[in-house]
mmCIF file of C-alpha atoms and ligand atoms in Angstrom:
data_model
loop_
_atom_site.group_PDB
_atom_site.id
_atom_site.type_symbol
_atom_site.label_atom_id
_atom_site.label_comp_id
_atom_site.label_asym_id
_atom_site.label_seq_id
_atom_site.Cartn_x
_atom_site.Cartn_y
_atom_site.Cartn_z
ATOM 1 C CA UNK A 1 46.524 11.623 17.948
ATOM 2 C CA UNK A 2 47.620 12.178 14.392
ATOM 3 C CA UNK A 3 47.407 8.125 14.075
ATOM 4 C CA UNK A 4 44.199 7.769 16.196
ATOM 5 C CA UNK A 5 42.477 10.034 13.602
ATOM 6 C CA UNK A 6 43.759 8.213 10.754
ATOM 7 C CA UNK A 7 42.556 5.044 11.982
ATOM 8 C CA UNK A 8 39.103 6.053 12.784
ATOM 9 C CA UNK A 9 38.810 7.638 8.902
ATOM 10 C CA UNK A 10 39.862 4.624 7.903
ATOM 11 C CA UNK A 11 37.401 2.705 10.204
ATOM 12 C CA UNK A 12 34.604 4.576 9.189
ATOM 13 C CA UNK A 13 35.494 3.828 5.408
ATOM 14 C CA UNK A 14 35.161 0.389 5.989
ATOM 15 C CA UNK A 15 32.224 0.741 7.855
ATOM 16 C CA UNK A 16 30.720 3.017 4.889
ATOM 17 C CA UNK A 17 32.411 0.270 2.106
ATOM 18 C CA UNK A 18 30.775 -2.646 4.010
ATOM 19 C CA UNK A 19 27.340 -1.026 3.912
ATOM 20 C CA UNK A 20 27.557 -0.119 0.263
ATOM 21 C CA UNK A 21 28.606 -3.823 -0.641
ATOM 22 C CA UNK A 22 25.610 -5.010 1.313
ATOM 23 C CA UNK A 23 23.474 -2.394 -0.267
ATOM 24 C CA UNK A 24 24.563 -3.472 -3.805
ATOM 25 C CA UNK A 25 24.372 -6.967 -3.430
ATOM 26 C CA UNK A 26 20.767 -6.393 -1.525
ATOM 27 C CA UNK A 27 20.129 -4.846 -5.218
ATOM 28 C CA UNK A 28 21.325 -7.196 -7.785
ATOM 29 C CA UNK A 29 19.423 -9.609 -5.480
ATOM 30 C CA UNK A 30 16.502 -7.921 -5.878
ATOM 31 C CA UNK A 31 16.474 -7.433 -9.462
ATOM 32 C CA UNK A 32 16.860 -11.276 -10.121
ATOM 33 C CA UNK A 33 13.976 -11.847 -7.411
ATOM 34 C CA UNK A 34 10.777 -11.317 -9.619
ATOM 35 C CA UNK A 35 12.143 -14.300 -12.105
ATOM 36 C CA UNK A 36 13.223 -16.367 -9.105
ATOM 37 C CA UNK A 37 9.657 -16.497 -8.063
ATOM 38 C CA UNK A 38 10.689 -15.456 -4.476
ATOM 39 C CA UNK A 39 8.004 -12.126 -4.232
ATOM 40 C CA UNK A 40 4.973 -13.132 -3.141
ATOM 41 C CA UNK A 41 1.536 -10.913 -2.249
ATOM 42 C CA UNK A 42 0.090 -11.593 0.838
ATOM 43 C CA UNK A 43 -3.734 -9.995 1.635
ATOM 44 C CA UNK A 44 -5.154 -8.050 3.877
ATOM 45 C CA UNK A 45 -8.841 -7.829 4.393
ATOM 46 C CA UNK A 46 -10.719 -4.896 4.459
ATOM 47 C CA UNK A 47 -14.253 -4.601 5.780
ATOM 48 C CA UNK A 48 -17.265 -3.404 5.481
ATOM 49 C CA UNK A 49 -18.055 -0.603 8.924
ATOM 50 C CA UNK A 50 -21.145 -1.633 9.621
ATOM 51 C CA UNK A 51 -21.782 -5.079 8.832
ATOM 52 C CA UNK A 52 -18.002 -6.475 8.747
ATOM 53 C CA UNK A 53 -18.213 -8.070 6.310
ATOM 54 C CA UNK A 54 -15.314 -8.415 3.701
ATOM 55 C CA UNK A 55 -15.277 -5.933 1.087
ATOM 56 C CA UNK A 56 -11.763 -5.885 -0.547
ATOM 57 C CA UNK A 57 -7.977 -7.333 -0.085
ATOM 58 C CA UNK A 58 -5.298 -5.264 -0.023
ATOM 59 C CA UNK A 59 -2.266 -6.904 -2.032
ATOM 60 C CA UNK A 60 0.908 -6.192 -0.229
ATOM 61 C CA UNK A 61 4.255 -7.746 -1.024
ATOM 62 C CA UNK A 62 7.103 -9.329 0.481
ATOM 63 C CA UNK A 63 10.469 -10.575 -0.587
ATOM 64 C CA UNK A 64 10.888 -14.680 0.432
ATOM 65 C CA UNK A 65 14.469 -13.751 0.434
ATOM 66 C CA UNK A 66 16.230 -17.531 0.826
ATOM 67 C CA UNK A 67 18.874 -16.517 3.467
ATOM 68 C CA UNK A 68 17.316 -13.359 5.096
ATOM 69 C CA UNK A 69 13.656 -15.171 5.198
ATOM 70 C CA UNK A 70 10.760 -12.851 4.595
ATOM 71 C CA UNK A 71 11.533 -9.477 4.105
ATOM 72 C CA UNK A 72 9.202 -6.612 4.263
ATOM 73 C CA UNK A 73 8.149 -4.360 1.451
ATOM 74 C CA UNK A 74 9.506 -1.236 3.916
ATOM 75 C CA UNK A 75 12.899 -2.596 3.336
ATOM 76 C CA UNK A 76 13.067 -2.878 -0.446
ATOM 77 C CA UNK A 77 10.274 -0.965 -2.198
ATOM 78 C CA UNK A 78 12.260 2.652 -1.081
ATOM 79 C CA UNK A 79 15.206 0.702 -2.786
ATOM 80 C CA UNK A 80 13.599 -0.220 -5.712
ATOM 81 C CA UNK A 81 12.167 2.808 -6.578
ATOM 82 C CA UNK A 82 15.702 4.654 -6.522
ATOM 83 C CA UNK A 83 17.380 1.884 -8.692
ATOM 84 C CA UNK A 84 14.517 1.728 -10.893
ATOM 85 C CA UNK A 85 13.463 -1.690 -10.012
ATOM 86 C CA UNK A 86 9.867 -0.764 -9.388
ATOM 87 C CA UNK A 87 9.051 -0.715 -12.663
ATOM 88 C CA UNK A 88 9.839 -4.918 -12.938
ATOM 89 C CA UNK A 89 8.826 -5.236 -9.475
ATOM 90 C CA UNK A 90 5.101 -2.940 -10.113
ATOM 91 C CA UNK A 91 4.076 -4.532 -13.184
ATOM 92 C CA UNK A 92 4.333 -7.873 -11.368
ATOM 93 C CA UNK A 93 2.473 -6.952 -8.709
ATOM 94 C CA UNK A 94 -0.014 -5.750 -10.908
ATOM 95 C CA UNK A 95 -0.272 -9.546 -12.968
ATOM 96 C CA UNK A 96 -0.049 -11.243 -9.833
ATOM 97 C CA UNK A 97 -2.970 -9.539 -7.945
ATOM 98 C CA UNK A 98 -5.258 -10.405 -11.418
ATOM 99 C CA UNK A 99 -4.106 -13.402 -11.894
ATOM 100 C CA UNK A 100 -4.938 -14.709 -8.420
ATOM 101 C CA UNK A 101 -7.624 -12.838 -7.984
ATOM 102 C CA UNK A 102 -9.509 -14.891 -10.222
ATOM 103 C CA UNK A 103 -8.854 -17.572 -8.614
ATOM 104 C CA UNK A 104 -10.674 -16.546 -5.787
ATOM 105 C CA UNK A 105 -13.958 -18.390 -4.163
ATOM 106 C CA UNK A 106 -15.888 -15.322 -4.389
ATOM 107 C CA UNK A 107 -15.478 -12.148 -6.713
ATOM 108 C CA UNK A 108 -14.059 -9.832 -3.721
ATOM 109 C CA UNK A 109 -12.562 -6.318 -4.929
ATOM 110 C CA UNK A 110 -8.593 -6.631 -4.797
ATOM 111 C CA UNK A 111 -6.334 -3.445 -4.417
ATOM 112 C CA UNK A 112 -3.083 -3.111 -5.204
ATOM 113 C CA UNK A 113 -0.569 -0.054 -4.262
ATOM 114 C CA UNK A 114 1.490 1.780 -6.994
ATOM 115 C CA UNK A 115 4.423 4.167 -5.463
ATOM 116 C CA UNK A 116 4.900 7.825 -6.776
ATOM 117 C CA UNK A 117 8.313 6.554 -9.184
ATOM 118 C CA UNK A 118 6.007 3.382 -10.753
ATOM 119 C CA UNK A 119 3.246 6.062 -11.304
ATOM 120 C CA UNK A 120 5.203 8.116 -13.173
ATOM 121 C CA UNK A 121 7.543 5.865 -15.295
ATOM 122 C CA UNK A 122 5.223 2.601 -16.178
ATOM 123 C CA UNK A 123 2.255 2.752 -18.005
ATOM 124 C CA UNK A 124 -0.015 1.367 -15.616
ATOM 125 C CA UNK A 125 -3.065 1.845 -18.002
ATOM 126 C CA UNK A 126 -1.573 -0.695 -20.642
ATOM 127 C CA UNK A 127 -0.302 -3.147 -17.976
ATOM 128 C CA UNK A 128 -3.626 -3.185 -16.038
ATOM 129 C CA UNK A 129 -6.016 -3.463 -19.044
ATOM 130 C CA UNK A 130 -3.394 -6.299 -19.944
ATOM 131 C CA UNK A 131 -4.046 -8.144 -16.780
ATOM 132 C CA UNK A 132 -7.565 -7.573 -16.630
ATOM 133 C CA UNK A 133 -8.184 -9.487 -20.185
ATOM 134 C CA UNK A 134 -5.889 -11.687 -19.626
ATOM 135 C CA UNK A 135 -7.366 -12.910 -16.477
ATOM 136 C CA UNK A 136 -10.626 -11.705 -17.579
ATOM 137 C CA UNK A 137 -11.321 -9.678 -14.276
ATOM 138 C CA UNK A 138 -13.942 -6.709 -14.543
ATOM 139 C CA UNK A 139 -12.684 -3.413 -14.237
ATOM 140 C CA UNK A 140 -14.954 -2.799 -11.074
ATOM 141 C CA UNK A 141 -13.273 -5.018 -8.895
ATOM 142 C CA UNK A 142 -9.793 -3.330 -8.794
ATOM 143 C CA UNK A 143 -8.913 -0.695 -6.631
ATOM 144 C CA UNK A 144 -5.789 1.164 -7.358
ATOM 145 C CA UNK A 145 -3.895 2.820 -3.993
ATOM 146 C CA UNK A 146 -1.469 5.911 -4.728
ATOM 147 C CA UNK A 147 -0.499 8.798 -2.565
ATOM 148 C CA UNK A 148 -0.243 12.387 -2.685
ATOM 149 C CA UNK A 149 3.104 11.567 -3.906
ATOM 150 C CA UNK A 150 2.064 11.297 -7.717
ATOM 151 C CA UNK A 151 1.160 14.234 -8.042
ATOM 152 C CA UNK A 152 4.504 16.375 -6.868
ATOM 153 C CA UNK A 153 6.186 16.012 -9.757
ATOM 154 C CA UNK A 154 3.714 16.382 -13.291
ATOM 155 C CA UNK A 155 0.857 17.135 -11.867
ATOM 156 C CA UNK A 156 -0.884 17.388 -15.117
ATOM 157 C CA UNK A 157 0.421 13.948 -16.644
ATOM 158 C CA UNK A 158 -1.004 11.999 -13.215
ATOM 159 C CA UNK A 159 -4.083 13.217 -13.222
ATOM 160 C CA UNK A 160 -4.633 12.132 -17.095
ATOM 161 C CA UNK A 161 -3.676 8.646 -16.131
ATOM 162 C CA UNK A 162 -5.990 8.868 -13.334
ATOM 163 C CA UNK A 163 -8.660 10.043 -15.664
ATOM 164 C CA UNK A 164 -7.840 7.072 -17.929
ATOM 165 C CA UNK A 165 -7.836 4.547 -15.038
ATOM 166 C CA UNK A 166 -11.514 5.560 -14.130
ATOM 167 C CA UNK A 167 -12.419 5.773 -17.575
ATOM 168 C CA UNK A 168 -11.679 2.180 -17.639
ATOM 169 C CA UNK A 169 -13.899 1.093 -14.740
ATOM 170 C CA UNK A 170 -11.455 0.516 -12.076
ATOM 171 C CA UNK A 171 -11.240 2.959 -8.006
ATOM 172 C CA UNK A 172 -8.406 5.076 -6.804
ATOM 173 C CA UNK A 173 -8.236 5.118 -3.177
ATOM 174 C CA UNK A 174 -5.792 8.083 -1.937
ATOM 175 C CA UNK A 175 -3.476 6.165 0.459
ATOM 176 C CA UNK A 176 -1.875 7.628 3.741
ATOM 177 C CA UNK A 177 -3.800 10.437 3.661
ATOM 178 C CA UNK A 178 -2.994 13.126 6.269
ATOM 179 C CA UNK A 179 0.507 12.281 6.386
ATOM 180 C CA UNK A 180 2.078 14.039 3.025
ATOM 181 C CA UNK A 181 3.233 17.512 2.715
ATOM 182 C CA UNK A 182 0.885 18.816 -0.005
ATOM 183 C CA UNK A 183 -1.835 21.125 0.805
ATOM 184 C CA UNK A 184 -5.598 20.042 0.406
ATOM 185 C CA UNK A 185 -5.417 21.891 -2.935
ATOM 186 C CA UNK A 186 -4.355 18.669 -4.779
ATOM 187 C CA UNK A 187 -8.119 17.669 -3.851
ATOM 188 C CA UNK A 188 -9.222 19.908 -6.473
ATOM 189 C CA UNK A 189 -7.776 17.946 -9.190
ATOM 190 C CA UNK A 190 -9.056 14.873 -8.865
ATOM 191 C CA UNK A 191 -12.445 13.171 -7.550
ATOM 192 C CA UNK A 192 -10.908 9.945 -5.634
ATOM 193 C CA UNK A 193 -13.032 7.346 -5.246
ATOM 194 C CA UNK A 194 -12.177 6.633 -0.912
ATOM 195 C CA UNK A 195 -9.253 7.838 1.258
ATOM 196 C CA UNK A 196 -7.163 5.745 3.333
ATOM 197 C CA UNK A 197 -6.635 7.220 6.830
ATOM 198 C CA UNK A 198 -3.497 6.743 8.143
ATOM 199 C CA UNK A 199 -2.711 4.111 10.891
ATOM 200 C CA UNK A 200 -0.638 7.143 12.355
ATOM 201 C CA UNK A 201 -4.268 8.982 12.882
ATOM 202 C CA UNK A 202 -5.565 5.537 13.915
ATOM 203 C CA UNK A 203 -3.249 4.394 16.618
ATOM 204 C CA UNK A 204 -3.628 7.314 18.894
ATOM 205 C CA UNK A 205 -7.781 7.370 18.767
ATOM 206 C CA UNK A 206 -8.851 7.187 22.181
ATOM 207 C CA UNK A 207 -5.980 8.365 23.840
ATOM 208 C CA UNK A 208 -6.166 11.688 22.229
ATOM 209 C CA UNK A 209 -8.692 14.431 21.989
ATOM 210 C CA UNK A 210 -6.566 15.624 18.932
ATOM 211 C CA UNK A 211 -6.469 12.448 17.177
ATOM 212 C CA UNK A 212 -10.128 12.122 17.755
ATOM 213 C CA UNK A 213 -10.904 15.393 15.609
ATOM 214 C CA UNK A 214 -8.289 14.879 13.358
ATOM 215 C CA UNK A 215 -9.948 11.393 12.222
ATOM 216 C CA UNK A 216 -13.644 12.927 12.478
ATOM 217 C CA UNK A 217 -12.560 16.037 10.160
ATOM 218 C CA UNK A 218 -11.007 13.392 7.859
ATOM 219 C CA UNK A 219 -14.333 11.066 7.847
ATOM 220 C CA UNK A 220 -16.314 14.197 7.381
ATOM 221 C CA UNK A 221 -13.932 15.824 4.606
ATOM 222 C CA UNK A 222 -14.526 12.208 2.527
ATOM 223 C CA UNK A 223 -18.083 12.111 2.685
ATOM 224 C CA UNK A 224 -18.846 15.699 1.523
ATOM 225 C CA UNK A 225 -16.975 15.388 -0.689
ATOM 226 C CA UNK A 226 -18.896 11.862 -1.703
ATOM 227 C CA UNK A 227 -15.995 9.459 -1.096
ATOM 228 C CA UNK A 228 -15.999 6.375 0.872
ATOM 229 C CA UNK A 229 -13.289 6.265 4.049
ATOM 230 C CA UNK A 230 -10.965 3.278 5.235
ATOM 231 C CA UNK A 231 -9.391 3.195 8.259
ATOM 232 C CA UNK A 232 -6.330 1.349 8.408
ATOM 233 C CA UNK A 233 -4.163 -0.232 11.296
ATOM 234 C CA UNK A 234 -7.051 -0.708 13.593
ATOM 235 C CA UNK A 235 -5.673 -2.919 16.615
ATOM 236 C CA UNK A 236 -7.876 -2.412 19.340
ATOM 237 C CA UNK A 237 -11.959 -2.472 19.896
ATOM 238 C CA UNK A 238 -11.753 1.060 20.897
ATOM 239 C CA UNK A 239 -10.903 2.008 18.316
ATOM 240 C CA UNK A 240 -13.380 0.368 15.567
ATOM 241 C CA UNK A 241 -16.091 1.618 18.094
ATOM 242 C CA UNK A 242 -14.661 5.309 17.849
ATOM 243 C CA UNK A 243 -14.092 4.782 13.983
ATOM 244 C CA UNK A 244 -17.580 3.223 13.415
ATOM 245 C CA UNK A 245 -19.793 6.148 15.324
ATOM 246 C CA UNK A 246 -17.773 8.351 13.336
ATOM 247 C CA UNK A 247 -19.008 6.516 10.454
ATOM 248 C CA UNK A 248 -15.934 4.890 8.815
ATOM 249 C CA UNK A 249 -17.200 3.077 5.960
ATOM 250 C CA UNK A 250 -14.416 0.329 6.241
ATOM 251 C CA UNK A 251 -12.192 -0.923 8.701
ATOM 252 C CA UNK A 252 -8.346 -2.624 7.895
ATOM 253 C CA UNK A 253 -6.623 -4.134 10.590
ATOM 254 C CA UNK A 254 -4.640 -6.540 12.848
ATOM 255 C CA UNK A 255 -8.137 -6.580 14.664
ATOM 256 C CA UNK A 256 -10.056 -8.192 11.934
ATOM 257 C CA UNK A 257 -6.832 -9.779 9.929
ATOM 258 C CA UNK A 258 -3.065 -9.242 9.317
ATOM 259 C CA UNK A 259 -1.770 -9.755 5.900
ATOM 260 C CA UNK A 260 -1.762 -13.759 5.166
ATOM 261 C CA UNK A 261 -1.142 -15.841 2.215
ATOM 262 C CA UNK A 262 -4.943 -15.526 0.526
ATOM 263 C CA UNK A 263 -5.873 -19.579 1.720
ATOM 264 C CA UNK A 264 -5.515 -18.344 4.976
ATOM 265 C CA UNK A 265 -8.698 -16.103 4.835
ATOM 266 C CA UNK A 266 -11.048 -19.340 4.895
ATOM 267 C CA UNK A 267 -13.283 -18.594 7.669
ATOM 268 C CA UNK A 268 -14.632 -15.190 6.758
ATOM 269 C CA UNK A 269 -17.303 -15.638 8.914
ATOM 270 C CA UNK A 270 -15.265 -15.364 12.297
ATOM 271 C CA UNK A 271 -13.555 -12.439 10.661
ATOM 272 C CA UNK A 272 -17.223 -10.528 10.600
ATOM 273 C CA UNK A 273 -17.750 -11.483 13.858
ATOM 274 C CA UNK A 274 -14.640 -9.883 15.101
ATOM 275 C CA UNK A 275 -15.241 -6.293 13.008
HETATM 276 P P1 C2E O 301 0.431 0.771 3.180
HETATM 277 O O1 C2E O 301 -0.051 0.708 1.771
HETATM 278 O O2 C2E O 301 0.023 1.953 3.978
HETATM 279 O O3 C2E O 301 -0.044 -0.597 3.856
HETATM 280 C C1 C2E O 301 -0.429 -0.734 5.194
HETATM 281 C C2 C2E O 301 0.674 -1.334 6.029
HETATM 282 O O4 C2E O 301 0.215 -1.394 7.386
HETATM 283 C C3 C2E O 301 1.053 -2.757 5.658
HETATM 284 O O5 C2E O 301 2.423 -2.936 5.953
HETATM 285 C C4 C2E O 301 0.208 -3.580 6.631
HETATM 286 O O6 C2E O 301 0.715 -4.861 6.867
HETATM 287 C C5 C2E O 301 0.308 -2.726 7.857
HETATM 288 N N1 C2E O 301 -0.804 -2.928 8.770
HETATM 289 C C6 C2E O 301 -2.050 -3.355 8.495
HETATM 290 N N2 C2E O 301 -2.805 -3.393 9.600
HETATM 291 C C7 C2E O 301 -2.019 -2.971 10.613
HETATM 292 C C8 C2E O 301 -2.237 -2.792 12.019
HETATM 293 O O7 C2E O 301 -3.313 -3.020 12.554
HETATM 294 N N3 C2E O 301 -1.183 -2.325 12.734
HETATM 295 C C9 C2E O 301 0.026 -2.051 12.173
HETATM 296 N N4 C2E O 301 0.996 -1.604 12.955
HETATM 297 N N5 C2E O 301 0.262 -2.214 10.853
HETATM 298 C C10 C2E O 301 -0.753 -2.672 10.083
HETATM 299 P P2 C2E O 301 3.401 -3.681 4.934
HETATM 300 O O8 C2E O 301 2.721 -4.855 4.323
HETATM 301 O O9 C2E O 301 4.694 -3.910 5.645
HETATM 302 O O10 C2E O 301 3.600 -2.601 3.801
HETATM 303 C C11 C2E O 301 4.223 -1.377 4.080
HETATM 304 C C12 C2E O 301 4.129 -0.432 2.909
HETATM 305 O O11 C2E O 301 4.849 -0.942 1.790
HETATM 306 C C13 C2E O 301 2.708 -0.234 2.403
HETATM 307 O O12 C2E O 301 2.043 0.696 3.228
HETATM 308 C C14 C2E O 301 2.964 0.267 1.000
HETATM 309 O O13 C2E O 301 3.261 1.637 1.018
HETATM 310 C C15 C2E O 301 4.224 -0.501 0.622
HETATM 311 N N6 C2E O 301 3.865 -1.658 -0.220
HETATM 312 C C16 C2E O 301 3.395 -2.877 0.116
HETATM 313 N N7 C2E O 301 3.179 -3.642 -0.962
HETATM 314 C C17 C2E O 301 3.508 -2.878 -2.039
HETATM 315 C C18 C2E O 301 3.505 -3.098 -3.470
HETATM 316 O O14 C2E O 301 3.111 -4.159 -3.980
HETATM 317 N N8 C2E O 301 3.933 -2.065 -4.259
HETATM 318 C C19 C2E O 301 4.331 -0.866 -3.725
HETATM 319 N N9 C2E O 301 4.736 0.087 -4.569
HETATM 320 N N10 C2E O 301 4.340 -0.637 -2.405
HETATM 321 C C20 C2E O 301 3.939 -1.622 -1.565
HETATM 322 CA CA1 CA O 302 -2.005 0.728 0.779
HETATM 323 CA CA1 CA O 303 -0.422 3.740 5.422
HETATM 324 CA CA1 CA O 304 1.675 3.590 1.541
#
């Protein structure tokens, strides 16, 4: 028994060794990505509640990873911001999104998501107004998507940048709202400019009562206090019509679009017609 025990220790080791190796490697292959050209941003649309038409895309990224294929942000963004590669990985996001952008056939808003660790460590400020010259984009058209999650740790230091960021022209959107830990009090230090409601609120509207009041006391907490809402995750026609008589200034979705390479979005008018 003595033996058996010994073996499965040693088992379990190699189990735990092999998972390290492939976590490191997943790592240094990560932090030679960015110059290898292999992350790209796809976009998501995001429309307008009432009229559907297309308001903003949502930059999201993904890892062309030349073995594993396309690997999603969920499976190397938590990674990056505990080895410190967000910081590489944030500030390209950041250029990209400008820098395509204004490439774009018409002057849609483009927003862009900054995690809690990229917040805190890069100054987002100096990169953005970089990126904004460079590619000479206005100020008004960038939206800038953080969660509760910067403020947990310097409360005091976040807000300032946040300050600065408006101060320079560009939105905040509060991301995944409803789903952190924080109480509402946060709401006090800040006037966002729209929150994001959760596809975790979303994907249960019009099954249950709960979710129903849940999303309407969200809609209703935005607009008094004079923010624009977003619904994201929207999959189903019951649930736009739910969001919309709830008044939902914007809809994101598989409904209207998933995330696509940006020459995808080419017939914007069938898009409309769908939201
Ligand atoms: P998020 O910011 O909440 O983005 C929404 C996620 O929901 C995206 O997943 C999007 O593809 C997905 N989604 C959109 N519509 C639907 C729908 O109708 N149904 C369902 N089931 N999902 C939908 P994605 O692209 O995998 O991104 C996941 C998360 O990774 C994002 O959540 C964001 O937190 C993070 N992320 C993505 N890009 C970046 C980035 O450039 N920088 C940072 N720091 N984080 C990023
Ligand atoms: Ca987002
Ligand atoms: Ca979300
Ligand atoms: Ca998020």
């Amino acid at each position: 028994a003595k033996e058996e025990g010994r073996g499965a220790v040693r088992f379990y080791e190699a189990v735990m060794n092999a998972q390290l190796q492939a976590r490191l490697q997943l790592e240094q292959e990560l932090a030679g990505a960015t110059e290898r050209g292999e992350l790209v941003l796809h976009y998501q649309p995001i429309v307008n509640g009432v009229t559907g038409e297309v308001e903003t895309f949502e930059a999201l990224i993904r890892w062309m990873h030349p073995t594993r294929g396309m690997v999603p942000p969920m499976e190397f963004i938590p990674m990056a911001e505990e080895c410190g590669l967000i910081d590489g990985i944030g500030r390209w996001v950041i250029e990209a999104a400008c820098r395509e952008a204004a490439g774009w056939s018409h002057p849609w808003r483009v927003s862009f998501n900054v995690s809690p660790r990229q917040f805190q460590h890069t100054d987002i400020c100096a990169v953005l107004g970089d990126a904004l010259r460079t590619h000479g984009i206005a100020p008004a058209r960038v939206v800038v998507e953080v969660t509760e999650g910067i403020l947990i740790e310097d409360a005091d230091e976040a807000v300032a940048t946040l300050n600065r960021l408006r101060e320079m022209g560009v939105r905040i959107a509060l991301d995944d709202f409803g789903t952190g830990y924080s109480s509402l009090s946060y709401l006090q230090l800040f006037q966002f400019d729209k929150f994001k409601i959760d596809k975790s609120f979303v994907r249960t509207l019009g099954q249950s009562d709960r979710a129903l009041t849940l999303t309407r006391t969200i809609v209703n907490l935005g607009h008094n206090l004079g923010l624009q809402v977003t619904a994201e995750g929207v999959e189903t026609q019951a649930q736009l019509d739910i969001l919309r008589s709830l008044g939902c200034d914007q809809i994101q979705g598989y409904l209207v679009a998933r995330p696509a390479p940006i020459d995808a979005f080419t017939d914007l008018d069938r898009l409309r017609t769908k939201a």
